[in-house]
Tab-separated table of C-alpha atoms in Angstrom:
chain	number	residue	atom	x	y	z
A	2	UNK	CA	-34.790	14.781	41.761
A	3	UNK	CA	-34.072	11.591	40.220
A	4	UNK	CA	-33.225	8.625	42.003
A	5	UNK	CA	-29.511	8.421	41.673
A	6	UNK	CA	-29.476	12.251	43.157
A	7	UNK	CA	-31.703	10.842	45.507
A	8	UNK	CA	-29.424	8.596	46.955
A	9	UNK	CA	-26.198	10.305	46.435
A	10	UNK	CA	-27.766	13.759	48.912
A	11	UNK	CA	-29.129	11.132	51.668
A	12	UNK	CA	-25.764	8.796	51.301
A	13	UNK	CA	-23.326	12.062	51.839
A	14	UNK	CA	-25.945	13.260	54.820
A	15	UNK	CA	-25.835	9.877	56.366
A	16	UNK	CA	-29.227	9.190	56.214
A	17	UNK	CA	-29.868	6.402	54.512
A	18	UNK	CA	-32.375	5.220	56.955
A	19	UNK	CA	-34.494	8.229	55.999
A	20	UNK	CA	-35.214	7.095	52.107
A	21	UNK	CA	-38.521	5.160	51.542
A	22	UNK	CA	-38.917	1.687	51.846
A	23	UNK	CA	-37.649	0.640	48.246
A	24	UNK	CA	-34.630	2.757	47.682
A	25	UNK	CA	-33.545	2.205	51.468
A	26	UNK	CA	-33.685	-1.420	50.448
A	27	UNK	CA	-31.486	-0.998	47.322
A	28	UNK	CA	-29.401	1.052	48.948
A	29	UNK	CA	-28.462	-1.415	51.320
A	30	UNK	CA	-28.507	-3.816	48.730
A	31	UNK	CA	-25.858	-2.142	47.137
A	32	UNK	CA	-23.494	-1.393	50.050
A	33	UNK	CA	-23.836	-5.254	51.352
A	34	UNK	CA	-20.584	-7.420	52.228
A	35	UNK	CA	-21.210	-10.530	50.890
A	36	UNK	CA	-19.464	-13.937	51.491
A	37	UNK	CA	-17.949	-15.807	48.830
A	38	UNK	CA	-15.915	-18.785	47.621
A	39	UNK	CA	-14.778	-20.183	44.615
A	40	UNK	CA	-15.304	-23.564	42.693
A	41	UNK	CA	-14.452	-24.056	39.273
A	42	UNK	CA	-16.387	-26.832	37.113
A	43	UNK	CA	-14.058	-29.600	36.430
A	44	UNK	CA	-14.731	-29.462	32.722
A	45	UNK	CA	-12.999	-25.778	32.922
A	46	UNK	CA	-9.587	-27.528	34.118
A	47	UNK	CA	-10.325	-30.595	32.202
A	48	UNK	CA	-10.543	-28.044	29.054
A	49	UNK	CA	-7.202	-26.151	30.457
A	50	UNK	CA	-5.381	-28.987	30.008
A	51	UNK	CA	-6.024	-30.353	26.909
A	52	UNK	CA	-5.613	-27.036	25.650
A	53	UNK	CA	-2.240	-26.815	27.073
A	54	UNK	CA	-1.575	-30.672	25.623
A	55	UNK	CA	-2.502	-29.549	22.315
A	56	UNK	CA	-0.712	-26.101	22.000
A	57	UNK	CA	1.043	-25.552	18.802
A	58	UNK	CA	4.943	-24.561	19.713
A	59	UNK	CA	7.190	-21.946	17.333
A	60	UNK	CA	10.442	-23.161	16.385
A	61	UNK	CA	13.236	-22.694	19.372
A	62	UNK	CA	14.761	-19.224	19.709
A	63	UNK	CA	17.962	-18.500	17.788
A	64	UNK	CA	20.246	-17.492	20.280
A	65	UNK	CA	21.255	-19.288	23.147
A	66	UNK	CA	19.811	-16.509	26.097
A	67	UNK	CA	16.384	-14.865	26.704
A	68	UNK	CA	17.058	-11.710	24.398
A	69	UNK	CA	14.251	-12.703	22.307
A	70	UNK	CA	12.056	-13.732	24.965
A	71	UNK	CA	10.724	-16.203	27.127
A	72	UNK	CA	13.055	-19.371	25.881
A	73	UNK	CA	11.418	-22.596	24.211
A	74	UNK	CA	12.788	-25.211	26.940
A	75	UNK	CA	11.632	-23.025	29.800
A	76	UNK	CA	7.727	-22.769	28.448
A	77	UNK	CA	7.816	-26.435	27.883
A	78	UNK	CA	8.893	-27.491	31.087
A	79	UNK	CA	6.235	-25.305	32.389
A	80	UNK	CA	3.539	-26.547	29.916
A	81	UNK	CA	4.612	-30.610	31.437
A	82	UNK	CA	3.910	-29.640	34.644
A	83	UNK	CA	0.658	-27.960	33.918
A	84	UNK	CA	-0.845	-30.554	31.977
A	85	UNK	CA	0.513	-33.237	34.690
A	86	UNK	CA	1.110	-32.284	37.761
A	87	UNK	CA	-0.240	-28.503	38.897
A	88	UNK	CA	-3.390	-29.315	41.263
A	89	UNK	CA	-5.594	-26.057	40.923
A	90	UNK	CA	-7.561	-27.425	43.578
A	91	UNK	CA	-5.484	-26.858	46.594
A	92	UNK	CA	-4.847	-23.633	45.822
A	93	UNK	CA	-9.001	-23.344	45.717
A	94	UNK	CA	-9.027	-24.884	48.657
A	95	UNK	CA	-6.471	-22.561	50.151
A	96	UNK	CA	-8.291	-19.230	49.227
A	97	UNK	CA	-11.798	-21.201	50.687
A	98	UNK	CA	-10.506	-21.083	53.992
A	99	UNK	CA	-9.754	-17.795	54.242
A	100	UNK	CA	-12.823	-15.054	54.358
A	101	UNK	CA	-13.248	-13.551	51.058
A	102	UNK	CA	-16.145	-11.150	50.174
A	103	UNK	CA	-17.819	-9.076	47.805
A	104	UNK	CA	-19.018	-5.289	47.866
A	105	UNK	CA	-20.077	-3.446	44.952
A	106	UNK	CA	-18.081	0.171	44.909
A	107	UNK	CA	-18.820	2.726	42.873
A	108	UNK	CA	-20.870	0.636	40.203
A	109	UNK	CA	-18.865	-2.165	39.969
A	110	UNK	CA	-18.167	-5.740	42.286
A	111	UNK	CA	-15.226	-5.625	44.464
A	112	UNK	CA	-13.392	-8.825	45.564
A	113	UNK	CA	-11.576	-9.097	48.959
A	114	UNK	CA	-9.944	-11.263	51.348
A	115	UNK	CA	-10.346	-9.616	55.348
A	116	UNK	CA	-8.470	-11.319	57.617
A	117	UNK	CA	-8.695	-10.218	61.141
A	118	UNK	CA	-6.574	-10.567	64.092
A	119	UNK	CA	-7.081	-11.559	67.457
A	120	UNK	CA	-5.128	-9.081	68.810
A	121	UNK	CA	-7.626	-6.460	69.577
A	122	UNK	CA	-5.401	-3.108	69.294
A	123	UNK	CA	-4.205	-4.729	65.550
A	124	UNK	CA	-3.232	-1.402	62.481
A	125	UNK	CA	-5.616	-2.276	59.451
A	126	UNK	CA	-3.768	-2.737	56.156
A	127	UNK	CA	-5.019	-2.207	52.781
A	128	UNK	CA	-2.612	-4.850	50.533
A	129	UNK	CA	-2.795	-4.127	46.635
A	130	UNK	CA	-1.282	-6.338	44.137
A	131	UNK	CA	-0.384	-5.242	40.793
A	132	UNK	CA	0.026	-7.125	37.065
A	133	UNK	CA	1.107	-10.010	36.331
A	134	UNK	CA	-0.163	-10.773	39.972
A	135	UNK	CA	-3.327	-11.638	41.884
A	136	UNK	CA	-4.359	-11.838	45.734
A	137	UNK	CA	-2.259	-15.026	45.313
A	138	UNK	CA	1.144	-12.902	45.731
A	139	UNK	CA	-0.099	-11.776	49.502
A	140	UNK	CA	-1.268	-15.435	50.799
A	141	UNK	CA	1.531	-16.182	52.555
A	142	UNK	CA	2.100	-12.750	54.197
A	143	UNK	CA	-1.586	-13.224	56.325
A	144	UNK	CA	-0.519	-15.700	58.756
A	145	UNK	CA	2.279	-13.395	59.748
A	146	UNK	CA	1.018	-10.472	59.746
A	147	UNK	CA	-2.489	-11.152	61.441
A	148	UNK	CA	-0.886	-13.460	63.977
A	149	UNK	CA	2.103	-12.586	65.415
A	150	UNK	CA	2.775	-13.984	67.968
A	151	UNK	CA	3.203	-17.367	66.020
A	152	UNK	CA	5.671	-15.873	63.586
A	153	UNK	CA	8.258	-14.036	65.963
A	154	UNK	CA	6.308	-11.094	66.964
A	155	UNK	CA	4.599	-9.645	69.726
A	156	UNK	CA	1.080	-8.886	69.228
A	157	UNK	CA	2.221	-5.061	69.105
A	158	UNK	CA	3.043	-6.267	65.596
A	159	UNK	CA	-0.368	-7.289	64.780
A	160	UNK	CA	-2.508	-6.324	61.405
A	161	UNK	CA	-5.726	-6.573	60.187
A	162	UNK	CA	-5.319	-7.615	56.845
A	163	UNK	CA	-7.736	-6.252	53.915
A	164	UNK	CA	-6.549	-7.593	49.609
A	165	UNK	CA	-8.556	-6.869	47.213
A	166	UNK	CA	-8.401	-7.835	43.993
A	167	UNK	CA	-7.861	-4.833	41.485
A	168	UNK	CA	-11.180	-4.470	38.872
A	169	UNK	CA	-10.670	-6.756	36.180
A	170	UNK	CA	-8.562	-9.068	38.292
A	171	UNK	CA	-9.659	-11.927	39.525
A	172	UNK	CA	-12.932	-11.837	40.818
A	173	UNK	CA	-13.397	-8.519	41.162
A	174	UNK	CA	-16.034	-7.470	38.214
A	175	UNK	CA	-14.979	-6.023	34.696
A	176	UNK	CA	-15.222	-2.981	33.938
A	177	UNK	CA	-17.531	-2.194	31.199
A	178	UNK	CA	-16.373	1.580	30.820
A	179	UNK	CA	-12.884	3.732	30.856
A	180	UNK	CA	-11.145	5.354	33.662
A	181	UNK	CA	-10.879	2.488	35.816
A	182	UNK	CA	-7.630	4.055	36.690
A	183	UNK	CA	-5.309	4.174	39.692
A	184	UNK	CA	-7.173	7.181	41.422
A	185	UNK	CA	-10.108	5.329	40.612
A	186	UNK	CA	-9.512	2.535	42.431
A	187	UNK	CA	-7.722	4.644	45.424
A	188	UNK	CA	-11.251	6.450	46.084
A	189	UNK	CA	-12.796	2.455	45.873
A	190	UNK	CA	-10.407	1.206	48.110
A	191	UNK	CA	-11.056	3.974	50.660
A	192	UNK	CA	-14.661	3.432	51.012
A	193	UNK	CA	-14.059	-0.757	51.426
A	194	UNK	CA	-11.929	0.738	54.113
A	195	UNK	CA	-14.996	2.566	55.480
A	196	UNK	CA	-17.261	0.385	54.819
A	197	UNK	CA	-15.109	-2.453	57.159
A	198	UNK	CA	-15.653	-0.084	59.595
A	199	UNK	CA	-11.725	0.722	59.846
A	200	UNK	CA	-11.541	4.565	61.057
A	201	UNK	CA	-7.590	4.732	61.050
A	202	UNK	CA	-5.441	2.229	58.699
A	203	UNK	CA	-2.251	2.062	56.251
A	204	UNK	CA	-1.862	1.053	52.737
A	205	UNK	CA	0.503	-0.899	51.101
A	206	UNK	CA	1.673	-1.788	47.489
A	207	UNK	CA	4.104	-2.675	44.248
A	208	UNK	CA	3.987	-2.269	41.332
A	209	UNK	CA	-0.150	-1.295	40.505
A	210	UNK	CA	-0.369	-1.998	44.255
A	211	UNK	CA	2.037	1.081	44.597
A	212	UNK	CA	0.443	3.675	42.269
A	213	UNK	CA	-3.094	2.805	43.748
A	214	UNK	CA	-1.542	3.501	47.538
A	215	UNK	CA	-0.034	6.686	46.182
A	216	UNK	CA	-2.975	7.729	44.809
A	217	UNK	CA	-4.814	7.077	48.223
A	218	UNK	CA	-2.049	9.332	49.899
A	219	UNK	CA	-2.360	11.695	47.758
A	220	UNK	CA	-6.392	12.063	48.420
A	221	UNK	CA	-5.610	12.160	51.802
A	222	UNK	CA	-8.930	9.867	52.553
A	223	UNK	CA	-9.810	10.025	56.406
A	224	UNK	CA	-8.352	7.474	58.335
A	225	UNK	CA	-5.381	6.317	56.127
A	226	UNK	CA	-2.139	6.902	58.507
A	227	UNK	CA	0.350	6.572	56.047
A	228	UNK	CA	1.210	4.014	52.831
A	229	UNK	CA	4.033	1.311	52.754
A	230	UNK	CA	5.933	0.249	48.972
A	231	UNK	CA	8.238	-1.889	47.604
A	232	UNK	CA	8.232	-0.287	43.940
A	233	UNK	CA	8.722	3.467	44.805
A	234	UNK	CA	7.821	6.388	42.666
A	235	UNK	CA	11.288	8.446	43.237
A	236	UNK	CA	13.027	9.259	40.112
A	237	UNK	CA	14.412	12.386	40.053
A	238	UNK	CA	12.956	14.489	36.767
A	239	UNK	CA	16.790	15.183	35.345
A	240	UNK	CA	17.099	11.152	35.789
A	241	UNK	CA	14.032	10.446	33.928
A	242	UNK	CA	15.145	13.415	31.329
A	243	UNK	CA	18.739	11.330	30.864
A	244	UNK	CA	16.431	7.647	30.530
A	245	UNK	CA	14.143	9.294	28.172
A	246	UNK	CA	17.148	10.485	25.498
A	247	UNK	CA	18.873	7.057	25.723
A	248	UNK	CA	22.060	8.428	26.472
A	249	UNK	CA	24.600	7.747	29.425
A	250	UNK	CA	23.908	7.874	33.068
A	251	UNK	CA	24.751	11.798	34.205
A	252	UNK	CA	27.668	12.773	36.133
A	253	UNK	CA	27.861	12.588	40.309
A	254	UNK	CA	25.556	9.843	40.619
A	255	UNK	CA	26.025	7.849	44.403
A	256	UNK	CA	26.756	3.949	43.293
A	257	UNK	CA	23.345	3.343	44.349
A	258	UNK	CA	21.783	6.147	41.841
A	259	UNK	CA	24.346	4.875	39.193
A	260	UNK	CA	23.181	1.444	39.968
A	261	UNK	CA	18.871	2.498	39.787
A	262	UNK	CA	19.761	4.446	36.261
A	263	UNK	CA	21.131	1.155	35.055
A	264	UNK	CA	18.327	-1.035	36.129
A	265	UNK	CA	15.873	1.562	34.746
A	266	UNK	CA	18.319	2.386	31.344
A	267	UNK	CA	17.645	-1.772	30.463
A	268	UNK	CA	14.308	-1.964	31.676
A	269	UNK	CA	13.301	1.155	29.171
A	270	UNK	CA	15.364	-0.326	26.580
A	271	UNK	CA	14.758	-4.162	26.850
A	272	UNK	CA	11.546	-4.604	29.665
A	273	UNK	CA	8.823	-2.389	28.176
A	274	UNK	CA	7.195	-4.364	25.166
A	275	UNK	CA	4.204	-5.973	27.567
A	276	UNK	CA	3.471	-2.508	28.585
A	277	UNK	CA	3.681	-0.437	25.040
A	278	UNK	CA	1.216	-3.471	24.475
A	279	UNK	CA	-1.066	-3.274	27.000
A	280	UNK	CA	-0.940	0.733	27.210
A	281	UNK	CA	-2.274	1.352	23.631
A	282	UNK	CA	-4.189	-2.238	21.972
A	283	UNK	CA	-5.061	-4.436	25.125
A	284	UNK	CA	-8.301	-5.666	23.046
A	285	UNK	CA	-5.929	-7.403	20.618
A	286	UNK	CA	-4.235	-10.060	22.563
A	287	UNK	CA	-7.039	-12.431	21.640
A	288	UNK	CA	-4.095	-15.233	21.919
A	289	UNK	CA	-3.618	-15.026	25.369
A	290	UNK	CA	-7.408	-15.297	26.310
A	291	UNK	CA	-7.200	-18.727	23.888
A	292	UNK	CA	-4.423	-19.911	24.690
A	293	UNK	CA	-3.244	-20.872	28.310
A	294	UNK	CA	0.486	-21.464	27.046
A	295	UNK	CA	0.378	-17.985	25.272
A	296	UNK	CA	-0.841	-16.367	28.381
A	297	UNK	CA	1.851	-17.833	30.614
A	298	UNK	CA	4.277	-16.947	28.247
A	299	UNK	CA	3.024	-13.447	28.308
A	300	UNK	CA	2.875	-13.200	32.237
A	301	UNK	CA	6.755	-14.548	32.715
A	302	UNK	CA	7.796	-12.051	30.149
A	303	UNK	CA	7.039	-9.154	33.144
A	304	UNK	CA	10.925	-8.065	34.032
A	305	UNK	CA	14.230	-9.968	33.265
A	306	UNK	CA	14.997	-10.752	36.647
A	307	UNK	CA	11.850	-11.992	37.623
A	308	UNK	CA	11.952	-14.163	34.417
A	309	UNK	CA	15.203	-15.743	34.973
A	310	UNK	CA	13.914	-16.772	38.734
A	311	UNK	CA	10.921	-18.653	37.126
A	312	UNK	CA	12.791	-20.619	34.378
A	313	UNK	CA	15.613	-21.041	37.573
A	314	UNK	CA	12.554	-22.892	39.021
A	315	UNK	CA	11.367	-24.742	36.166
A	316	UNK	CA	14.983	-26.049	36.032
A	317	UNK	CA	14.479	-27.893	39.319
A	318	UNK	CA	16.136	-24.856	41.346
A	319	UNK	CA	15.138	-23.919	44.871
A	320	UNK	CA	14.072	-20.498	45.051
A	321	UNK	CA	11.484	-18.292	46.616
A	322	UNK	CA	8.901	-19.217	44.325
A	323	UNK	CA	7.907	-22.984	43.463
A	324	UNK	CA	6.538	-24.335	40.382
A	325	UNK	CA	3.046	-24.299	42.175
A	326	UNK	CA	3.180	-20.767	43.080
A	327	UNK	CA	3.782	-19.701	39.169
A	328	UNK	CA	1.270	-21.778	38.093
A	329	UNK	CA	-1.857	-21.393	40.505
A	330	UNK	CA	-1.574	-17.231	39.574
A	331	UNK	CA	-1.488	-18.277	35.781
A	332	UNK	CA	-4.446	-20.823	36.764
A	333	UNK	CA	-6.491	-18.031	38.107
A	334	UNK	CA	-5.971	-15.590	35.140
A	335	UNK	CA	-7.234	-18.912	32.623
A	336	UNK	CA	-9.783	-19.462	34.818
A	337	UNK	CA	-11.203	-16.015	35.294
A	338	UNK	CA	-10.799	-15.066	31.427
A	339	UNK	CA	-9.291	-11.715	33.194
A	340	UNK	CA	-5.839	-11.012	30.169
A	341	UNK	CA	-7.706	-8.601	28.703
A	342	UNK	CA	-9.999	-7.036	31.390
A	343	UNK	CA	-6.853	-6.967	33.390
A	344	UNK	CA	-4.452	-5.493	30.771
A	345	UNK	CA	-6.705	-2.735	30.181
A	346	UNK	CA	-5.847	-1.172	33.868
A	347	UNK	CA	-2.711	-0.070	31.736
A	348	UNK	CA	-4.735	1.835	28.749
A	349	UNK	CA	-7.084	3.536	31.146
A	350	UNK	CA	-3.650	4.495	33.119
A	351	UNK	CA	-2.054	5.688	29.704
A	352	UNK	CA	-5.521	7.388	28.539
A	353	UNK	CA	-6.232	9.464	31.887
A	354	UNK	CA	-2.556	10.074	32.860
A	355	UNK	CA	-1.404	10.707	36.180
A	356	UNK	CA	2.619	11.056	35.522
A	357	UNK	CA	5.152	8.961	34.739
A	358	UNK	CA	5.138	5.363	36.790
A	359	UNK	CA	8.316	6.242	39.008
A	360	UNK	CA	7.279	9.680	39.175
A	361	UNK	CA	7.618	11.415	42.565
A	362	UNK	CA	3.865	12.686	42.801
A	363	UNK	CA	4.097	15.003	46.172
A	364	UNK	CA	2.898	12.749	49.182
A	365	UNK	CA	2.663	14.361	52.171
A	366	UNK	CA	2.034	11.853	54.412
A	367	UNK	CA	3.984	9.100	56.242
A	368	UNK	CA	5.634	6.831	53.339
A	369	UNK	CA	7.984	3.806	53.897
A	370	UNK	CA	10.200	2.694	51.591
A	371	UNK	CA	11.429	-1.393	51.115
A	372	UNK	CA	13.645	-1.536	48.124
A	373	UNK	CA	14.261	-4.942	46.783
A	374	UNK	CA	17.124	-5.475	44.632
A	375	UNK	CA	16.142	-6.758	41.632
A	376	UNK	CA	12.842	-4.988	41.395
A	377	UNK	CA	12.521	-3.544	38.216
A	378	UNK	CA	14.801	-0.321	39.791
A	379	UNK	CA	16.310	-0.699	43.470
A	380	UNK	CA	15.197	3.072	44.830
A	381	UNK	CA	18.349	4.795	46.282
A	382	UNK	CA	17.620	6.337	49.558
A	383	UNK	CA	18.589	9.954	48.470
A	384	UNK	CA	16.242	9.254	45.988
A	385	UNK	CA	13.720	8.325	48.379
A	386	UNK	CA	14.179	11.120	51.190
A	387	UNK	CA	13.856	13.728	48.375
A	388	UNK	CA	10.238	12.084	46.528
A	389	UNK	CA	8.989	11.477	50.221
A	390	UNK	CA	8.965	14.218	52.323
A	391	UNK	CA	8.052	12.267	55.551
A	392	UNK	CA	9.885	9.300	54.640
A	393	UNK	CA	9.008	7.298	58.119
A	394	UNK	CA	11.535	4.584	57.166
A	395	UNK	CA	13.684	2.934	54.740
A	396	UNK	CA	15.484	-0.464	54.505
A	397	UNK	CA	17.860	-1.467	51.324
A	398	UNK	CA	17.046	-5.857	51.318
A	399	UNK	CA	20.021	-8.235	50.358
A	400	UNK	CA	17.448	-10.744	48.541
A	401	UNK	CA	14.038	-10.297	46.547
A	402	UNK	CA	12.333	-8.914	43.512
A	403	UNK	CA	8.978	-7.772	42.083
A	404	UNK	CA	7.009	-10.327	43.811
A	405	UNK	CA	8.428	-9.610	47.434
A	406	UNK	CA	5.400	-10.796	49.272
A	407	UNK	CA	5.324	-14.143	47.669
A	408	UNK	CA	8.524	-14.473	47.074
A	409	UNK	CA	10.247	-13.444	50.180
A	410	UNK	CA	7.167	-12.975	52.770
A	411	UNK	CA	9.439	-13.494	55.796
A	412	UNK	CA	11.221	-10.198	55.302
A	413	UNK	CA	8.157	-8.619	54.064
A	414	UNK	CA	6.414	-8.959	56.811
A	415	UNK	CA	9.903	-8.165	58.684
A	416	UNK	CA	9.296	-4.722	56.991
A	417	UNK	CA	5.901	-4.019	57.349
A	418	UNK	CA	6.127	-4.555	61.270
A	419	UNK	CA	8.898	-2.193	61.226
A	420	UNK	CA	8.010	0.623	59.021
A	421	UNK	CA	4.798	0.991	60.298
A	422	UNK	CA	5.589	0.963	63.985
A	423	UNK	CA	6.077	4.723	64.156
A	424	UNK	CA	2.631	4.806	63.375
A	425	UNK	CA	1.056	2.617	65.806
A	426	UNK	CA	0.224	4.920	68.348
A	427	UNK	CA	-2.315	7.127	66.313
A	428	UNK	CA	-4.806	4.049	65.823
């Protein structure tokens, strides 16, 4: 037997403590939770911003909207306040005093933030964010969700809160082989789960967040309760039939379907050139990985509504986001050289397919639904009740889009209380 079999027959019969003194110890080694924080050399963010100072601009765009892409002024304004004003060091400072650790899963380092409550009889979560975001779009949802009772909850509400950062995000390692892909990462995600210790929990997600929780559901790991989303998988197959042909929504569509087909019609037609992109060449966007204007350009360029709220707030508007918010996620993609090793989460996906991104995959467990209207596609609840079977709860919000954590965490966390109450009284 060789030492990899070795390991793998005592790990599955629990009996690690069995295996001679070495391989017991690299065992161990391997399984460890270890601390860590971050801090950058100030030559990286000295070099950041001269490189932003000295970027080389393209002429302005020819027409006076975004139909040919993130707009000149917008990018500029950004650029100012990078080079001037954006302070990566709070935001540093910010992650340092939360815990963060590493684990290596499955071959390769796993980054995590595990924030637990005080509140002793507290549902574990499982938080995954997607592209173009980070563990920076679920800071501001911890405070609320791990303590309660400071945020207009009782401490029935309570979470502990577990966000990892996906591999090749972050600081999570790189992988150096394919088929890193969504049920990859579910089967990762549900020994960290394990490993914590956590024998019952949930899972949450959008947009990679979401297909990584479905894929957990799916796999039916033990412990996981049911899965929360704000991107559901729920189109119909005759809708994505209709989207695929180009042609007109079909007949006897609800105002809310008619309403999703549209959303999904311009988002096939106008949203997908990051993707197509990403999906098939991710090792030739060299210009994003040398260039920190070309990278932010590339990570606004995500979904038109989501774009217009960012250049809304590098016109001085209030929104849900702030300048600082934009920037310290861009920040942490410079910093971690992580546009490519990132992107390719999208060619493994399109390489080892799983179905089409919306597509309802069969969950039979407890889902919840949060649909955000101007995600990329605002799920109709007939949609919904027919992709999940034991659809536990569903809520239509007035205001919010991709980012809903970060940019609306208030009603987030609103919705995560709520939807997972139901399932409460199995932990």
């Amino acid at each position: 037997m060789t030492r990899r079999e070795l390991l793998a027959a005592t790990a599955a019969a629990g009996a690690i403590n069995m295996l001679p003194g070495a391989l017991r110890d690299s065992a161990a080694r391997s399984e460890a939770i270890r601390p860590f924080s971050i801090r950058f050399p100030g030559g990286q963010l000295d070099d950041l911003r001269r490189r932003v100072a000295a970027t080389r601009w393209p002429d302005r765009e020819v027409v006076a909207d975004d139909t040919q892409g993130v707009q000149l002024a917008t990018i500029q304004k950004l650029a100012t306040y990078w080079a001037k004003d954006h302070d990566w060091r709070k935001i540093e400072a910010r992650l340092n005093a939360l815990p963060q650790f590493i684990t290596v899963i499955d071959g390769l380092e796993i980054h995590f933030i595990h924030v637990r409550s005080k509140h002793e009889n507290a549902l574990p979560v499982i938080i995954t964010h997607g592209w173009p975001g980070s563990i920076i779009e679920q800071l501001k949802v911890i405070e609320p969700l791990t303590n309660p009772t400071a945020h207009g909850g009782s401490e029935t509400d309570a979470f502990h809160v577990v966000i990892p950062s996906l591999p090749g995000y972050g600081f999570s390692g790189k992988p150096t082989v394919p088929g890193w892909t969504p049920v990859r990462i579910a089967k990762a995600w549900a020994t960290l789960m394990q490993r914590l210790g956590y024998t019952k929990y949930v899972a949450q997600g959008g947009d990679w967040g979401n297909a990584v929780s479905e894929q957990m559901a799916l796999q039916e790991p033990p412990g996981l309760l049911g899965i929360h989303t704000n991107m559901a998988a729920t189109v119909p197959a005759d809708i994505s039939k209709a989207l695929a042909a180009g042609g007109p929504a079909p007949s006897g569509l609800s105002p809310d379907e008619k309403r999703a087909y549209d959303q999904l019609d311009d988002f096939n037609k106008n949203g997908l050139g990051y993707a197509i992109e990403m999906n098939n060449r991710p090792q030739t966007l060299y210009g994003i990985v040398d260039s920190p204007v070309g990278l932010a350009a590339w990570m606004l360029d995500h979904d038109i509504r989501s774009y217009e709220l960012i250049a809304r707030v590098f016109d001085g508007k209030s929104e849900g986001l702030t300048r600082d918010d934009i920037l310290d996620n861009v920040t942490l993609y410079w910093l971690t050289n992580t546009a490519i090793s990132s992107a390719r989460l999208y060619w493994d996906n399109a390489h080892f397919p799983t179905g089409g991104f919306f597509d309802p995959r069969g969950i039979k467990i407890p889902v919840a639904v949060s649909a955000f209207p101007d995600e990329i596609y605002q799920a109709p609840q007939s949609w919904a009740e027919k992709a999940y079977p034991k659809l536990i709860h569903y809520n239509r919000l007035p205001k919010g889009g991709h980012f809903a954590a970060w940019e609306q965490p208030a009603a987030f966390t609103a919705e995560l209380r709520t939807a997972f109450r139901p399932l409460r009284n199995s932990i």
